[in-house]
Amino acid sequence: MFSFSINTGSKKTLYSDLLVALKELLSEEGDPVANMANTAALLWTYIPDLNWVGFYQAIRSYLILGPFQGKVACVKIPYGRGVCGTAAATGRIQCVRDVHVYPGHISCDPSAASELVIPIRGRQNQILAVIDLESPTMGRFDTEDVEGCSRLMEALGPFLG
Ligand code: SME
């Protein structure tokens, strides 16, 4: 099946190996849901200290829950609401040190303390989805996580549309 190996020794090796693995996964199948599902599983397996990782797809003026790993989550988020809705509406990455002080944060899993949301752009540069990573640790995500996950989503985007 797949033949990748992930060196989790540092964030540098982790994200570099995850990018190689993701490109191998994405070359196997063109369906967007399959690609998001495997991406969520890959990240959930190898990125430490997460309580949730998954996708919300941009459908008209809402974000609709897509493939994810973790506890059940809210299904529909209006553009501009919460961390995910803000990322989708502004097109800007949201790296939140403490979700409890983020205005309008939507709490699906009360164990979440910090959050990273990255807009995902397709071939025409349009925002198709966001990925949401949540951690029970305050300040879990730093610039290496932002850059590493951004590279991953740049690789995934063209496979979503
Ligand atoms: N915390 C997110 C909502 C999504 S879930 O918690 C999985 C937000 O504020 O947008």
Short mmCIF file of C-alpha atoms and ligand atoms in Angstrom, two decimals:
data_model
loop_
_atom_site.label_atom_id
_atom_site.label_comp_id
_atom_site.label_asym_id
_atom_site.label_seq_id
_atom_site.Cartn_x
_atom_site.Cartn_y
_atom_site.Cartn_z
CA MET A 1 0.00 0.00 0.00
CA PHE A 2 1.76 3.19 1.15
CA SER A 3 5.46 3.18 1.94
CA PHE A 4 6.19 6.44 3.76
CA SER A 5 7.96 6.78 7.10
CA ILE A 6 7.62 9.79 9.35
CA ASN A 7 10.47 11.04 11.54
CA THR A 8 8.74 12.75 14.45
CA GLY A 9 12.05 13.75 16.11
CA SER A 10 11.65 17.46 15.31
CA LYS A 11 8.97 19.64 13.75
CA LYS A 12 11.29 20.20 10.78
CA THR A 13 11.53 16.47 9.99
CA LEU A 14 7.90 15.88 10.92
CA TYR A 15 6.48 18.40 8.46
CA SER A 16 8.98 17.58 5.75
CA ASP A 17 8.13 13.85 5.98
CA LEU A 18 4.40 14.57 6.23
CA LEU A 19 4.60 16.53 2.97
CA VAL A 20 6.25 13.59 1.19
CA ALA A 21 3.65 11.21 2.65
CA LEU A 22 0.73 13.46 1.75
CA LYS A 23 1.90 13.79 -1.86
CA GLU A 24 2.05 9.99 -2.08
CA LEU A 25 -1.46 9.67 -0.63
CA LEU A 26 -2.88 12.34 -2.92
CA SER A 27 -1.49 10.73 -6.03
CA GLU A 28 -3.58 7.63 -5.34
CA GLU A 29 -7.08 9.04 -5.56
CA GLY A 30 -8.79 12.11 -7.01
CA ASP A 31 -11.90 12.29 -4.86
CA PRO A 32 -11.92 15.35 -2.52
CA VAL A 33 -13.57 13.55 0.41
CA ALA A 34 -11.13 10.64 0.18
CA ASN A 35 -8.22 13.08 0.08
CA MET A 36 -9.47 15.07 3.08
CA ALA A 37 -10.22 11.88 5.03
CA ASN A 38 -6.73 10.47 4.54
CA THR A 39 -5.14 13.85 5.27
CA ALA A 40 -7.04 14.10 8.57
CA ALA A 41 -5.99 10.56 9.51
CA LEU A 42 -2.34 11.23 8.58
CA LEU A 43 -2.16 14.40 10.67
CA TRP A 44 -4.05 12.86 13.59
CA THR A 45 -1.65 9.91 13.64
CA TYR A 46 1.63 11.85 13.52
CA ILE A 47 1.12 15.38 14.88
CA PRO A 48 1.34 15.12 18.66
CA ASP A 49 -0.90 16.73 21.25
CA LEU A 50 -4.10 17.24 19.25
CA ASN A 51 -7.65 16.68 20.43
CA TRP A 52 -9.23 17.33 17.02
CA VAL A 53 -8.17 17.75 13.41
CA GLY A 54 -10.41 18.06 10.41
CA PHE A 55 -11.95 20.00 7.58
CA TYR A 56 -14.82 22.39 7.04
CA GLN A 57 -15.84 22.85 3.41
CA ALA A 58 -16.88 26.28 2.11
CA ILE A 59 -20.40 25.88 0.75
CA ARG A 60 -22.17 29.15 -0.15
CA SER A 61 -21.80 31.37 2.96
CA TYR A 62 -21.27 28.52 5.41
CA LEU A 63 -18.60 26.10 6.48
CA ILE A 64 -19.90 22.54 6.56
CA LEU A 65 -18.19 19.80 8.54
CA GLY A 66 -16.00 17.50 6.45
CA PRO A 67 -13.74 14.53 7.25
CA PHE A 68 -12.13 14.73 10.68
CA GLN A 69 -10.63 12.82 13.60
CA GLY A 70 -11.68 13.46 17.19
CA LYS A 71 -14.97 14.01 18.97
CA VAL A 72 -18.17 14.86 17.13
CA ALA A 73 -18.24 18.53 16.10
CA CYS A 74 -20.63 21.27 15.04
CA VAL A 75 -21.88 20.77 11.50
CA LYS A 76 -22.48 24.29 10.17
CA ILE A 77 -20.51 27.50 10.86
CA PRO A 78 -21.47 30.83 9.24
CA TYR A 79 -18.67 32.72 7.46
CA GLY A 80 -17.14 35.19 9.90
CA ARG A 81 -18.06 33.22 13.03
CA GLY A 82 -15.57 31.56 15.34
CA VAL A 83 -11.97 30.77 14.45
CA CYS A 84 -12.89 28.73 11.37
CA GLY A 85 -15.42 31.24 10.04
CA THR A 86 -12.92 34.08 10.53
CA ALA A 87 -10.21 32.20 8.61
CA ALA A 88 -12.64 31.53 5.75
CA ALA A 89 -14.04 35.08 5.62
CA THR A 90 -10.66 36.84 5.80
CA GLY A 91 -8.53 34.27 3.96
CA ARG A 92 -6.03 34.58 6.80
CA ILE A 93 -4.50 31.87 8.96
CA GLN A 94 -5.74 31.98 12.55
CA CYS A 95 -3.20 30.78 15.12
CA VAL A 96 -4.89 31.08 18.49
CA ARG A 97 -2.82 30.71 21.64
CA ASP A 98 -5.83 30.62 23.99
CA VAL A 99 -9.24 29.88 22.52
CA HIS A 100 -10.97 31.04 25.69
CA VAL A 101 -10.16 34.67 24.92
CA TYR A 102 -10.87 34.50 21.17
CA PRO A 103 -14.02 36.53 20.43
CA GLY A 104 -16.79 34.23 19.19
CA HIS A 105 -14.80 31.02 19.55
CA ILE A 106 -17.07 28.01 18.98
CA SER A 107 -16.38 25.30 21.52
CA CYS A 108 -17.14 21.82 20.21
CA ASP A 109 -14.71 19.94 22.46
CA PRO A 110 -14.23 21.63 25.86
CA SER A 111 -10.72 20.16 26.16
CA ALA A 112 -9.45 22.42 23.34
CA ALA A 113 -7.15 25.21 24.58
CA SER A 114 -5.38 26.37 21.42
CA GLU A 115 -6.22 26.20 17.73
CA LEU A 116 -4.73 26.61 14.26
CA VAL A 117 -7.01 27.17 11.27
CA ILE A 118 -5.67 27.43 7.72
CA PRO A 119 -7.74 28.40 4.66
CA ILE A 120 -7.28 25.99 1.74
CA ARG A 121 -7.26 27.37 -1.78
CA GLY A 122 -8.03 25.48 -4.97
CA ARG A 123 -6.58 25.76 -8.46
CA GLN A 124 -8.36 29.08 -9.11
CA ASN A 125 -7.11 30.45 -5.78
CA GLN A 126 -10.64 30.31 -4.35
CA ILE A 127 -11.11 29.22 -0.71
CA LEU A 128 -12.59 25.72 -0.80
CA ALA A 129 -12.21 24.66 2.82
CA VAL A 130 -10.33 25.23 6.04
CA ILE A 131 -8.40 22.78 8.16
CA ASP A 132 -8.81 23.10 11.91
CA LEU A 133 -6.24 21.68 14.33
CA GLU A 134 -7.07 21.84 18.03
CA SER A 135 -4.91 21.04 21.04
CA PRO A 136 -5.57 20.64 24.76
CA THR A 137 -2.29 22.52 25.38
CA MET A 138 -2.26 26.33 25.58
CA GLY A 139 0.02 27.88 22.95
CA ARG A 140 0.56 24.53 21.25
CA PHE A 141 1.07 25.93 17.73
CA ASP A 142 4.11 28.01 16.73
CA THR A 143 5.50 29.36 13.47
CA GLU A 144 6.91 25.96 12.52
CA ASP A 145 3.43 24.44 12.82
CA VAL A 146 1.92 27.32 10.84
CA GLU A 147 4.50 27.00 8.07
CA GLY A 148 4.50 23.19 8.04
CA CYS A 149 0.72 22.90 7.94
CA SER A 150 0.48 25.68 5.34
CA ARG A 151 2.79 23.75 3.00
CA LEU A 152 0.62 20.65 3.51
CA MET A 153 -2.55 22.56 2.65
CA GLU A 154 -0.93 24.12 -0.42
CA ALA A 155 -0.26 20.57 -1.62
CA LEU A 156 -3.80 19.42 -0.82
CA GLY A 157 -5.72 22.42 -2.24
CA PRO A 158 -5.48 21.55 -5.97
CA PHE A 159 -6.83 18.06 -5.19
CA LEU A 160 -10.01 19.56 -3.72
CA GLY A 161 -11.06 21.51 -6.79
N1 SME B 1 -13.48 25.89 17.40
C1 SME B 1 -13.94 26.11 16.05
C2 SME B 1 -15.15 25.31 15.73
C3 SME B 1 -14.87 23.97 15.16
S1 SME B 1 -14.67 22.81 16.25
O1 SME B 1 -14.37 23.14 17.58
C4 SME B 1 -14.18 21.37 15.74
C5 SME B 1 -14.20 27.57 15.80
O2 SME B 1 -14.23 28.38 16.72
O3 SME B 1 -14.39 27.93 14.65
#
